[in-house]
Amino acid sequence: MDPGSGRRGFLKAAAAIGLGAAALLTAPLAGLRVWLAPLGGRSGVAPGRWVRVTSLATLPENGPPRRFPVVTDQVNAWTRSPAVPVGAVFLSRSEDRIQAFNVVCPHAGCLVDYTPGSQQFLCPCHNSTFALDGQVNDPGSPSPRGLDPLEAEVRDGSDVWVRFQNFRVGLKERIPES
Ligand code: FES
């Protein structure tokens, strides 16, 4: 008998047992992850959740961008917490169109500012600047992409709703946080 055949047989059996165990554990571990993290992301807001942010009256037509907190009920498998701040957005209005950006800088996650009259957003951490349409203003900017736009709409003729979503920072691609 080949002296190596016993060892090869043992290794094959060990590999088969390992693969079998991995297959058996995959489904329970996935279920455990869902059970332990029912909030749907770091912010506690399910990806792309519509939230009423303000009234249309707070946004003058063709006015400068204004920053608003995003506040919503936070629900998980065990509790319901009303009116929890989960982020913030810049809103502006031109005619009937509402423009919305997440205030989080796509470079490293600081919060972007807007100074009225400056005609640009500025991140105070590493000086990335963004035009009013959200595009990166300065080619030397460390931000790998423009501000993250969000869907926004007017409901019932008076309420501004935003589909609030956070995105991963430090990437050129815009990838929603899960
Ligand atoms: S975090 Fe905004 S420029 Fe670095």
CSV table of N, CA and C and ligand atoms in Angstrom, one decimal:
chain,number,residue,atom,x,y,z
A,1,MET,N,0.8,-1.2,0.0
A,1,MET,CA,0.0,0.0,0.0
A,1,MET,C,0.9,1.3,0.0
A,2,ASP,N,0.5,2.3,-0.8
A,2,ASP,CA,1.2,3.5,-0.8
A,2,ASP,C,1.2,4.2,0.6
A,3,PRO,N,2.4,4.5,1.1
A,3,PRO,CA,2.4,5.0,2.5
A,3,PRO,C,1.7,6.4,2.6
A,4,GLY,N,1.6,7.1,1.5
A,4,GLY,CA,1.0,8.4,1.5
A,4,GLY,C,-0.5,8.3,1.4
A,5,SER,N,-1.0,7.1,1.0
A,5,SER,CA,-2.5,7.1,0.8
A,5,SER,C,-3.3,7.3,2.1
A,6,GLY,N,-2.8,6.8,3.2
A,6,GLY,CA,-3.5,6.9,4.4
A,6,GLY,C,-3.6,8.4,4.8
A,7,ARG,N,-2.5,9.2,4.6
A,7,ARG,CA,-2.6,10.6,5.0
A,7,ARG,C,-3.5,11.4,4.0
A,8,ARG,N,-3.4,11.0,2.7
A,8,ARG,CA,-4.3,11.7,1.7
A,8,ARG,C,-5.8,11.4,2.1
A,9,GLY,N,-6.1,10.1,2.4
A,9,GLY,CA,-7.4,9.8,2.8
A,9,GLY,C,-7.9,10.6,4.0
A,10,PHE,N,-7.0,10.8,5.0
A,10,PHE,CA,-7.3,11.5,6.2
A,10,PHE,C,-7.6,13.0,5.8
A,11,LEU,N,-6.8,13.6,4.9
A,11,LEU,CA,-7.0,15.0,4.6
A,11,LEU,C,-8.3,15.1,3.8
A,12,LYS,N,-8.6,14.2,2.9
A,12,LYS,CA,-9.9,14.3,2.1
A,12,LYS,C,-11.0,14.2,3.1
A,13,ALA,N,-11.0,13.3,4.1
A,13,ALA,CA,-12.1,13.2,5.0
A,13,ALA,C,-12.2,14.5,5.8
A,14,ALA,N,-11.1,15.0,6.3
A,14,ALA,CA,-11.1,16.3,7.1
A,14,ALA,C,-11.7,17.4,6.2
A,15,ALA,N,-11.3,17.5,4.9
A,15,ALA,CA,-11.8,18.6,4.1
A,15,ALA,C,-13.3,18.4,3.9
A,16,ALA,N,-13.8,17.1,3.7
A,16,ALA,CA,-15.2,16.9,3.5
A,16,ALA,C,-16.0,17.3,4.7
A,17,ILE,N,-15.5,17.0,5.9
A,17,ILE,CA,-16.1,17.3,7.2
A,17,ILE,C,-16.2,18.8,7.3
A,18,GLY,N,-15.1,19.5,7.0
A,18,GLY,CA,-15.1,21.0,7.1
A,18,GLY,C,-16.1,21.6,6.2
A,19,LEU,N,-16.2,21.2,4.9
A,19,LEU,CA,-17.1,21.7,4.0
A,19,LEU,C,-18.5,21.5,4.4
A,20,GLY,N,-18.8,20.3,4.9
A,20,GLY,CA,-20.1,19.9,5.4
A,20,GLY,C,-20.5,20.8,6.5
A,21,ALA,N,-19.6,21.0,7.4
A,21,ALA,CA,-19.9,21.9,8.6
A,21,ALA,C,-20.2,23.3,8.2
A,22,ALA,N,-19.4,23.8,7.2
A,22,ALA,CA,-19.6,25.2,6.7
A,22,ALA,C,-21.0,25.3,6.1
A,23,ALA,N,-21.4,24.3,5.3
A,23,ALA,CA,-22.7,24.3,4.6
A,23,ALA,C,-23.8,24.3,5.6
A,24,LEU,N,-23.6,23.4,6.7
A,24,LEU,CA,-24.7,23.3,7.7
A,24,LEU,C,-24.9,24.6,8.5
A,25,LEU,N,-23.7,25.3,8.7
A,25,LEU,CA,-23.8,26.5,9.6
A,25,LEU,C,-24.2,27.8,8.8
A,26,THR,N,-24.1,27.8,7.5
A,26,THR,CA,-24.4,29.0,6.7
A,26,THR,C,-25.8,29.6,7.0
A,27,ALA,N,-26.8,28.8,6.9
A,27,ALA,CA,-28.2,29.3,7.0
A,27,ALA,C,-28.4,29.7,8.5
A,28,PRO,N,-28.0,28.9,9.5
A,28,PRO,CA,-28.3,29.4,10.9
A,28,PRO,C,-27.5,30.7,11.2
A,29,LEU,N,-26.3,30.9,10.7
A,29,LEU,CA,-25.6,32.1,10.9
A,29,LEU,C,-26.2,33.3,10.3
A,30,ALA,N,-26.7,33.1,9.0
A,30,ALA,CA,-27.4,34.2,8.3
A,30,ALA,C,-28.6,34.6,9.1
A,31,GLY,N,-29.3,33.6,9.6
A,31,GLY,CA,-30.5,33.9,10.4
A,31,GLY,C,-30.2,34.7,11.7
A,32,LEU,N,-29.1,34.2,12.3
A,32,LEU,CA,-28.6,34.9,13.6
A,32,LEU,C,-28.3,36.4,13.3
A,33,ARG,N,-27.6,36.6,12.1
A,33,ARG,CA,-27.2,38.0,11.8
A,33,ARG,C,-28.5,38.9,11.7
A,34,VAL,N,-29.5,38.3,11.0
A,34,VAL,CA,-30.7,39.1,10.8
A,34,VAL,C,-31.4,39.3,12.2
A,35,TRP,N,-31.4,38.3,13.0
A,35,TRP,CA,-32.0,38.4,14.3
A,35,TRP,C,-31.3,39.5,15.2
A,36,LEU,N,-29.9,39.5,15.1
A,36,LEU,CA,-29.2,40.4,15.9
A,36,LEU,C,-29.2,41.8,15.4
A,37,ALA,N,-29.4,42.0,14.1
A,37,ALA,CA,-29.3,43.3,13.5
A,37,ALA,C,-30.6,43.6,12.7
A,38,PRO,N,-31.7,43.8,13.4
A,38,PRO,CA,-33.0,44.0,12.7
A,38,PRO,C,-33.2,45.5,12.3
A,39,LEU,N,-32.2,46.4,12.6
A,39,LEU,CA,-32.4,47.8,12.4
A,39,LEU,C,-32.2,48.1,10.9
A,40,GLY,N,-31.5,47.3,10.2
A,40,GLY,CA,-31.3,47.6,8.8
A,40,GLY,C,-30.2,48.6,8.5
A,41,GLY,N,-29.2,48.7,9.3
A,41,GLY,CA,-28.1,49.6,9.0
A,41,GLY,C,-27.7,50.4,10.2
A,42,ARG,N,-26.5,51.1,10.0
A,42,ARG,CA,-25.9,51.8,11.1
A,42,ARG,C,-26.9,52.9,11.6
A,43,SER,N,-27.6,53.6,10.7
A,43,SER,CA,-28.4,54.7,11.1
A,43,SER,C,-29.7,54.2,11.8
A,44,GLY,N,-30.0,52.9,11.6
A,44,GLY,CA,-31.3,52.5,12.1
A,44,GLY,C,-32.4,52.7,11.2
A,45,VAL,N,-32.2,53.3,10.0
A,45,VAL,CA,-33.2,53.5,9.0
A,45,VAL,C,-33.0,52.5,7.9
A,46,ALA,N,-34.0,51.9,7.5
A,46,ALA,CA,-33.9,50.9,6.4
A,46,ALA,C,-33.5,51.7,5.2
A,47,PRO,N,-32.7,51.0,4.3
A,47,PRO,CA,-32.1,51.7,3.1
A,47,PRO,C,-33.2,52.4,2.3
A,48,GLY,N,-33.0,53.6,2.0
A,48,GLY,CA,-34.0,54.3,1.1
A,48,GLY,C,-35.3,54.6,1.7
A,49,ARG,N,-35.4,54.8,3.0
A,49,ARG,CA,-36.7,55.0,3.6
A,49,ARG,C,-37.2,56.4,3.5
A,50,TRP,N,-38.5,56.6,3.0
A,50,TRP,CA,-39.0,57.9,2.8
A,50,TRP,C,-39.3,58.5,4.2
A,51,VAL,N,-38.9,59.8,4.4
A,51,VAL,CA,-39.1,60.5,5.7
A,51,VAL,C,-39.6,61.9,5.3
A,52,ARG,N,-40.6,62.4,6.1
A,52,ARG,CA,-41.1,63.7,5.9
A,52,ARG,C,-40.0,64.6,6.6
A,53,VAL,N,-39.5,65.6,5.9
A,53,VAL,CA,-38.4,66.4,6.5
A,53,VAL,C,-38.8,67.8,6.9
A,54,THR,N,-39.7,68.4,6.1
A,54,THR,CA,-40.1,69.8,6.4
A,54,THR,C,-41.3,70.2,5.6
A,55,SER,N,-41.7,71.4,5.7
A,55,SER,CA,-42.8,71.9,4.9
A,55,SER,C,-42.3,72.7,3.7
A,56,LEU,N,-43.0,72.7,2.7
A,56,LEU,CA,-42.5,73.4,1.5
A,56,LEU,C,-42.3,74.9,1.7
A,57,ALA,N,-43.1,75.5,2.7
A,57,ALA,CA,-43.0,76.9,3.0
A,57,ALA,C,-41.6,77.3,3.6
A,58,THR,N,-40.8,76.3,4.1
A,58,THR,CA,-39.5,76.6,4.6
A,58,THR,C,-38.5,76.7,3.5
A,59,LEU,N,-38.9,76.4,2.3
A,59,LEU,CA,-37.9,76.4,1.2
A,59,LEU,C,-38.3,77.5,0.1
A,60,PRO,N,-37.8,78.7,0.2
A,60,PRO,CA,-38.1,79.7,-0.8
A,60,PRO,C,-37.6,79.3,-2.1
A,61,GLU,N,-38.4,79.6,-3.1
A,61,GLU,CA,-38.0,79.3,-4.5
A,61,GLU,C,-36.7,79.9,-4.9
A,62,ASN,N,-35.8,79.2,-5.4
A,62,ASN,CA,-34.5,79.6,-5.9
A,62,ASN,C,-33.6,80.2,-4.7
A,63,GLY,N,-34.0,79.8,-3.5
A,63,GLY,CA,-33.2,80.2,-2.3
A,63,GLY,C,-32.0,79.3,-2.1
A,64,PRO,N,-31.1,79.7,-1.2
A,64,PRO,CA,-29.9,78.9,-0.9
A,64,PRO,C,-30.3,77.6,-0.3
A,65,PRO,N,-29.4,76.6,-0.4
A,65,PRO,CA,-29.6,75.3,0.3
A,65,PRO,C,-29.7,75.5,1.8
A,66,ARG,N,-30.7,74.8,2.4
A,66,ARG,CA,-30.8,74.8,3.8
A,66,ARG,C,-30.7,73.4,4.4
A,67,ARG,N,-30.1,73.4,5.6
A,67,ARG,CA,-29.9,72.1,6.2
A,67,ARG,C,-31.0,71.8,7.1
A,68,PHE,N,-31.5,70.5,7.1
A,68,PHE,CA,-32.6,70.1,7.9
A,68,PHE,C,-32.2,68.7,8.5
A,69,PRO,N,-32.6,68.5,9.8
A,69,PRO,CA,-32.4,67.2,10.4
A,69,PRO,C,-33.4,66.2,9.8
A,70,VAL,N,-33.0,65.0,9.8
A,70,VAL,CA,-33.9,63.9,9.4
A,70,VAL,C,-34.3,63.1,10.6
A,71,VAL,N,-35.5,63.2,11.0
A,71,VAL,CA,-36.0,62.6,12.3
A,71,VAL,C,-37.1,61.7,11.9
A,72,THR,N,-37.0,60.5,12.5
A,72,THR,CA,-38.1,59.5,12.2
A,72,THR,C,-38.2,58.5,13.3
A,73,ASP,N,-39.2,57.7,13.3
A,73,ASP,CA,-39.4,56.7,14.3
A,73,ASP,C,-38.4,55.5,14.0
A,74,GLN,N,-37.8,55.0,15.0
A,74,GLN,CA,-36.8,53.9,14.9
A,74,GLN,C,-37.5,52.7,15.4
A,75,VAL,N,-37.6,51.7,14.6
A,75,VAL,CA,-38.3,50.4,15.0
A,75,VAL,C,-37.4,49.3,14.8
A,76,ASN,N,-37.3,48.4,15.8
A,76,ASN,CA,-36.6,47.2,15.6
A,76,ASN,C,-37.5,46.1,16.2
A,77,ALA,N,-36.9,44.9,16.3
A,77,ALA,CA,-37.8,43.7,16.7
A,77,ALA,C,-38.3,43.9,18.1
A,78,TRP,N,-37.7,44.7,18.9
A,78,TRP,CA,-38.0,44.8,20.3
A,78,TRP,C,-38.7,46.1,20.8
A,79,THR,N,-38.3,47.2,20.1
A,79,THR,CA,-38.8,48.5,20.6
A,79,THR,C,-39.1,49.4,19.5
A,80,ARG,N,-39.9,50.4,19.8
A,80,ARG,CA,-40.2,51.5,18.9
A,80,ARG,C,-39.8,52.8,19.6
A,81,SER,N,-38.9,53.6,19.0
A,81,SER,CA,-38.4,54.8,19.6
A,81,SER,C,-38.9,56.0,18.6
A,82,PRO,N,-39.8,56.8,19.1
A,82,PRO,CA,-40.3,57.9,18.3
A,82,PRO,C,-39.3,59.0,18.1
A,83,ALA,N,-39.3,59.7,17.0
A,83,ALA,CA,-38.6,60.9,16.7
A,83,ALA,C,-37.1,60.8,17.0
A,84,VAL,N,-36.4,59.9,16.3
A,84,VAL,CA,-35.0,59.8,16.5
A,84,VAL,C,-34.3,60.5,15.4
A,85,PRO,N,-33.3,61.4,15.7
A,85,PRO,CA,-32.5,62.0,14.6
A,85,PRO,C,-31.6,60.9,13.9
A,86,VAL,N,-31.7,60.8,12.6
A,86,VAL,CA,-30.9,59.7,12.0
A,86,VAL,C,-30.0,60.3,10.9
A,87,GLY,N,-30.0,61.6,10.7
A,87,GLY,CA,-29.1,62.2,9.8
A,87,GLY,C,-29.6,63.6,9.5
A,88,ALA,N,-29.0,64.2,8.4
A,88,ALA,CA,-29.4,65.5,8.0
A,88,ALA,C,-29.3,65.6,6.4
A,89,VAL,N,-30.0,66.6,5.9
A,89,VAL,CA,-29.9,66.8,4.4
A,89,VAL,C,-29.9,68.3,4.1
A,90,PHE,N,-29.3,68.6,3.0
A,90,PHE,CA,-29.4,70.0,2.4
A,90,PHE,C,-30.5,69.9,1.4
A,91,LEU,N,-31.5,70.9,1.5
A,91,LEU,CA,-32.6,71.0,0.6
A,91,LEU,C,-32.5,72.4,-0.1
A,92,SER,N,-32.9,72.4,-1.3
A,92,SER,CA,-33.1,73.6,-2.0
A,92,SER,C,-34.2,73.4,-3.1
A,93,ARG,N,-34.8,74.5,-3.5
A,93,ARG,CA,-36.0,74.4,-4.4
A,93,ARG,C,-35.8,75.4,-5.6
A,94,SER,N,-36.0,74.8,-6.7
A,94,SER,CA,-36.1,75.7,-7.9
A,94,SER,C,-37.4,75.3,-8.7
A,95,GLU,N,-38.3,76.3,-8.8
A,95,GLU,CA,-39.6,76.0,-9.3
A,95,GLU,C,-40.2,74.9,-8.6
A,96,ASP,N,-40.6,73.8,-9.3
A,96,ASP,CA,-41.3,72.7,-8.5
A,96,ASP,C,-40.3,71.6,-8.2
A,97,ARG,N,-39.0,71.8,-8.4
A,97,ARG,CA,-38.1,70.7,-8.2
A,97,ARG,C,-37.4,70.9,-6.8
A,98,ILE,N,-37.3,69.8,-6.0
A,98,ILE,CA,-36.6,69.9,-4.8
A,98,ILE,C,-35.3,69.1,-5.0
A,99,GLN,N,-34.2,69.8,-4.6
A,99,GLN,CA,-32.9,69.1,-4.7
A,99,GLN,C,-32.5,68.7,-3.3
A,100,ALA,N,-32.0,67.5,-3.1
A,100,ALA,CA,-31.6,67.0,-1.7
A,100,ALA,C,-30.3,66.4,-1.8
A,101,PHE,N,-29.4,66.7,-0.8
A,101,PHE,CA,-28.1,66.0,-0.6
A,101,PHE,C,-28.0,65.6,0.8
A,102,ASN,N,-27.4,64.4,1.0
A,102,ASN,CA,-27.0,64.0,2.3
A,102,ASN,C,-25.8,64.9,2.8
A,103,VAL,N,-25.8,65.3,4.0
A,103,VAL,CA,-24.8,66.2,4.5
A,103,VAL,C,-23.5,65.5,4.8
A,104,VAL,N,-23.4,64.2,4.7
A,104,VAL,CA,-22.2,63.5,5.0
A,104,VAL,C,-21.2,63.6,3.8
A,105,CYS,N,-20.0,64.0,4.1
A,105,CYS,CA,-18.9,64.2,3.1
A,105,CYS,C,-18.5,62.8,2.6
A,106,PRO,N,-18.5,62.6,1.3
A,106,PRO,CA,-18.1,61.2,0.8
A,106,PRO,C,-16.7,60.9,1.0
A,107,HIS,N,-15.8,61.9,1.4
A,107,HIS,CA,-14.4,61.6,1.6
A,107,HIS,C,-14.2,60.7,2.9
A,108,ALA,N,-14.6,61.2,4.0
A,108,ALA,CA,-14.4,60.4,5.2
A,108,ALA,C,-15.5,60.6,6.3
A,109,GLY,N,-16.6,61.1,5.8
A,109,GLY,CA,-17.8,61.1,6.7
A,109,GLY,C,-18.0,62.3,7.6
A,110,CYS,N,-17.2,63.4,7.4
A,110,CYS,CA,-17.5,64.6,8.2
A,110,CYS,C,-18.8,65.2,7.6
A,111,LEU,N,-19.2,66.3,8.3
A,111,LEU,CA,-20.5,66.9,7.9
A,111,LEU,C,-20.2,68.2,7.1
A,112,VAL,N,-20.7,68.3,5.9
A,112,VAL,CA,-20.5,69.4,5.0
A,112,VAL,C,-21.3,70.6,5.5
A,113,ASP,N,-20.7,71.8,5.3
A,113,ASP,CA,-21.3,73.1,5.6
A,113,ASP,C,-21.7,73.8,4.3
A,114,TYR,N,-22.7,74.7,4.5
A,114,TYR,CA,-23.0,75.7,3.4
A,114,TYR,C,-23.1,77.1,4.0
A,115,THR,N,-22.3,78.0,3.6
A,115,THR,CA,-22.4,79.4,4.0
A,115,THR,C,-23.1,80.2,3.0
A,116,PRO,N,-24.2,80.8,3.4
A,116,PRO,CA,-25.0,81.5,2.4
A,116,PRO,C,-24.1,82.6,1.7
A,117,GLY,N,-24.3,82.6,0.4
A,117,GLY,CA,-23.5,83.5,-0.5
A,117,GLY,C,-22.3,82.9,-1.0
A,118,SER,N,-21.8,81.8,-0.5
A,118,SER,CA,-20.5,81.2,-0.9
A,118,SER,C,-20.7,80.5,-2.2
A,119,GLN,N,-22.0,80.1,-2.5
A,119,GLN,CA,-22.3,79.3,-3.7
A,119,GLN,C,-21.5,78.0,-3.8
A,120,GLN,N,-21.1,77.5,-2.7
A,120,GLN,CA,-20.5,76.1,-2.7
A,120,GLN,C,-20.6,75.5,-1.3
A,121,PHE,N,-20.6,74.2,-1.3
A,121,PHE,CA,-20.6,73.5,0.0
A,121,PHE,C,-19.1,73.3,0.4
A,122,LEU,N,-18.8,73.3,1.7
A,122,LEU,CA,-17.4,73.1,2.1
A,122,LEU,C,-17.4,72.1,3.2
A,123,CYS,N,-16.5,71.1,3.1
A,123,CYS,CA,-16.3,70.2,4.2
A,123,CYS,C,-15.1,70.7,5.0
A,124,PRO,N,-15.3,71.0,6.3
A,124,PRO,CA,-14.3,71.6,7.1
A,124,PRO,C,-13.1,70.7,7.5
A,125,CYS,N,-13.3,69.4,7.3
A,125,CYS,CA,-12.2,68.5,7.7
A,125,CYS,C,-11.0,68.5,6.8
A,126,HIS,N,-11.2,68.4,5.5
A,126,HIS,CA,-10.1,68.4,4.6
A,126,HIS,C,-10.3,69.3,3.4
A,127,ASN,N,-11.2,70.2,3.6
A,127,ASN,CA,-11.5,71.3,2.6
A,127,ASN,C,-12.0,70.8,1.2
A,128,SER,N,-12.7,69.8,1.2
A,128,SER,CA,-13.4,69.4,-0.1
A,128,SER,C,-14.4,70.5,-0.3
A,129,THR,N,-14.6,70.9,-1.6
A,129,THR,CA,-15.7,71.8,-1.9
A,129,THR,C,-16.5,71.2,-3.0
A,130,PHE,N,-17.8,71.6,-2.9
A,130,PHE,CA,-18.8,71.0,-3.8
A,130,PHE,C,-19.7,72.1,-4.4
A,131,ALA,N,-19.9,72.0,-5.7
A,131,ALA,CA,-20.8,73.0,-6.3
A,131,ALA,C,-22.2,72.9,-5.8
A,132,LEU,N,-23.1,73.8,-6.2
A,132,LEU,CA,-24.5,73.8,-5.8
A,132,LEU,C,-25.2,72.6,-6.3
A,133,ASP,N,-24.7,72.0,-7.4
A,133,ASP,CA,-25.3,70.8,-8.0
A,133,ASP,C,-24.7,69.5,-7.4
A,134,GLY,N,-23.8,69.7,-6.4
A,134,GLY,CA,-23.3,68.6,-5.6
A,134,GLY,C,-22.0,68.0,-6.2
A,135,GLN,N,-21.6,68.5,-7.4
A,135,GLN,CA,-20.3,68.0,-8.0
A,135,GLN,C,-19.1,68.5,-7.3
A,136,VAL,N,-18.0,67.7,-7.3
A,136,VAL,CA,-16.8,68.2,-6.7
A,136,VAL,C,-16.3,69.4,-7.5
A,137,ASN,N,-16.0,70.5,-6.7
A,137,ASN,CA,-15.6,71.8,-7.3
A,137,ASN,C,-14.2,71.9,-7.7
A,138,ASP,N,-13.3,71.3,-6.8
A,138,ASP,CA,-11.9,71.5,-6.9
A,138,ASP,C,-11.2,70.2,-7.3
A,139,PRO,N,-10.5,70.2,-8.4
A,139,PRO,CA,-9.9,68.9,-8.8
A,139,PRO,C,-8.9,68.3,-7.7
A,140,GLY,N,-8.4,69.2,-6.9
A,140,GLY,CA,-7.5,68.7,-5.8
A,140,GLY,C,-8.3,68.2,-4.6
A,141,SER,N,-9.6,68.2,-4.7
A,141,SER,CA,-10.4,67.8,-3.5
A,141,SER,C,-10.1,66.3,-3.2
A,142,PRO,N,-10.0,66.0,-1.9
A,142,PRO,CA,-9.8,64.6,-1.5
A,142,PRO,C,-11.1,63.8,-1.7
A,143,SER,N,-12.2,64.4,-1.8
A,143,SER,CA,-13.4,63.6,-1.9
A,143,SER,C,-13.5,62.8,-3.3
A,144,PRO,N,-13.7,61.5,-3.2
A,144,PRO,CA,-13.7,60.8,-4.4
A,144,PRO,C,-14.9,60.9,-5.3
A,145,ARG,N,-15.9,61.6,-4.8
A,145,ARG,CA,-17.2,61.8,-5.6
A,145,ARG,C,-17.9,63.0,-5.0
A,146,GLY,N,-18.9,63.4,-5.8
A,146,GLY,CA,-19.7,64.5,-5.3
A,146,GLY,C,-20.6,64.2,-4.2
A,147,LEU,N,-21.3,65.2,-3.7
A,147,LEU,CA,-22.3,64.9,-2.6
A,147,LEU,C,-23.3,63.9,-3.0
A,148,ASP,N,-23.8,63.1,-2.1
A,148,ASP,CA,-24.8,62.1,-2.4
A,148,ASP,C,-26.2,62.6,-2.6
A,149,PRO,N,-26.7,62.6,-3.8
A,149,PRO,CA,-28.1,63.1,-4.0
A,149,PRO,C,-29.1,62.1,-3.4
A,150,LEU,N,-30.2,62.7,-3.0
A,150,LEU,CA,-31.3,61.9,-2.5
A,150,LEU,C,-32.6,62.2,-3.2
A,151,GLU,N,-33.5,61.2,-3.4
A,151,GLU,CA,-34.8,61.5,-4.0
A,151,GLU,C,-35.6,62.4,-3.1
A,152,ALA,N,-36.3,63.4,-3.6
A,152,ALA,CA,-37.1,64.2,-2.8
A,152,ALA,C,-38.4,64.5,-3.6
A,153,GLU,N,-39.5,64.7,-2.9
A,153,GLU,CA,-40.8,65.1,-3.5
A,153,GLU,C,-41.7,65.8,-2.6
A,154,VAL,N,-42.6,66.5,-3.2
A,154,VAL,CA,-43.6,67.3,-2.4
A,154,VAL,C,-44.9,66.4,-2.4
A,155,ARG,N,-45.4,66.2,-1.2
A,155,ARG,CA,-46.7,65.5,-1.0
A,155,ARG,C,-47.7,66.4,-0.4
A,156,ASP,N,-48.9,66.1,-0.9
A,156,ASP,CA,-50.1,66.9,-0.4
A,156,ASP,C,-49.9,68.4,-0.6
A,157,GLY,N,-49.0,68.8,-1.6
A,157,GLY,CA,-48.9,70.2,-1.9
A,157,GLY,C,-48.1,71.0,-0.9
A,158,SER,N,-47.7,70.4,0.2
A,158,SER,CA,-47.1,71.2,1.3
A,158,SER,C,-45.9,70.5,2.0
A,159,ASP,N,-45.8,69.2,1.9
A,159,ASP,CA,-44.8,68.5,2.7
A,159,ASP,C,-43.7,68.0,1.9
A,160,VAL,N,-42.4,68.2,2.3
A,160,VAL,CA,-41.3,67.7,1.6
A,160,VAL,C,-40.8,66.4,2.2
A,161,TRP,N,-40.8,65.4,1.4
A,161,TRP,CA,-40.3,64.1,1.8
A,161,TRP,C,-39.0,63.7,1.1
A,162,VAL,N,-38.2,63.0,1.8
A,162,VAL,CA,-36.9,62.6,1.2
A,162,VAL,C,-36.7,61.1,1.4
A,163,ARG,N,-36.2,60.5,0.4
A,163,ARG,CA,-35.8,59.1,0.6
A,163,ARG,C,-34.4,59.0,1.2
A,164,PHE,N,-34.4,58.9,2.5
A,164,PHE,CA,-33.1,59.1,3.2
A,164,PHE,C,-32.3,57.8,3.1
A,165,GLN,N,-31.0,58.0,2.9
A,165,GLN,CA,-30.1,56.9,2.6
A,165,GLN,C,-28.7,57.4,2.9
A,166,ASN,N,-27.9,56.6,3.6
A,166,ASN,CA,-26.5,56.8,3.8
A,166,ASN,C,-25.7,56.0,2.8
A,167,PHE,N,-24.6,56.5,2.4
A,167,PHE,CA,-23.7,55.8,1.5
A,167,PHE,C,-22.3,55.6,2.0
A,168,ARG,N,-21.6,54.5,1.5
A,168,ARG,CA,-20.3,54.3,2.0
A,168,ARG,C,-19.4,55.4,1.6
A,169,VAL,N,-18.5,55.8,2.5
A,169,VAL,CA,-17.6,56.9,2.2
A,169,VAL,C,-16.2,56.3,1.7
A,170,GLY,N,-15.5,57.2,1.1
A,170,GLY,CA,-14.1,56.9,0.6
A,170,GLY,C,-14.1,56.1,-0.7
A,171,LEU,N,-15.2,56.0,-1.3
A,171,LEU,CA,-15.3,55.3,-2.6
A,171,LEU,C,-15.7,56.2,-3.7
A,172,LYS,N,-15.2,55.9,-4.9
A,172,LYS,CA,-15.7,56.7,-6.1
A,172,LYS,C,-17.2,56.3,-6.4
A,173,GLU,N,-17.4,55.0,-6.3
A,173,GLU,CA,-18.8,54.5,-6.6
A,173,GLU,C,-19.7,54.9,-5.4
A,174,ARG,N,-21.0,55.1,-5.7
A,174,ARG,CA,-22.0,55.4,-4.7
A,174,ARG,C,-22.6,54.1,-4.3
A,175,ILE,N,-22.2,53.6,-3.1
A,175,ILE,CA,-22.8,52.3,-2.7
A,175,ILE,C,-23.6,52.5,-1.4
A,176,PRO,N,-24.9,52.2,-1.4
A,176,PRO,CA,-25.7,52.4,-0.2
A,176,PRO,C,-25.1,51.6,1.0
A,177,GLU,N,-25.2,52.2,2.2
A,177,GLU,CA,-24.9,51.4,3.4
A,177,GLU,C,-26.1,50.4,3.6
A,178,SER,N,-25.7,49.2,3.9
A,178,SER,CA,-26.8,48.2,4.2
A,178,SER,C,-27.3,48.3,5.6
B,1,FES,S1,-14.1,64.3,5.3
B,1,FES,FE1,-14.7,65.9,4.0
B,1,FES,S2,-12.9,66.4,3.0
B,1,FES,FE2,-12.3,64.8,4.3
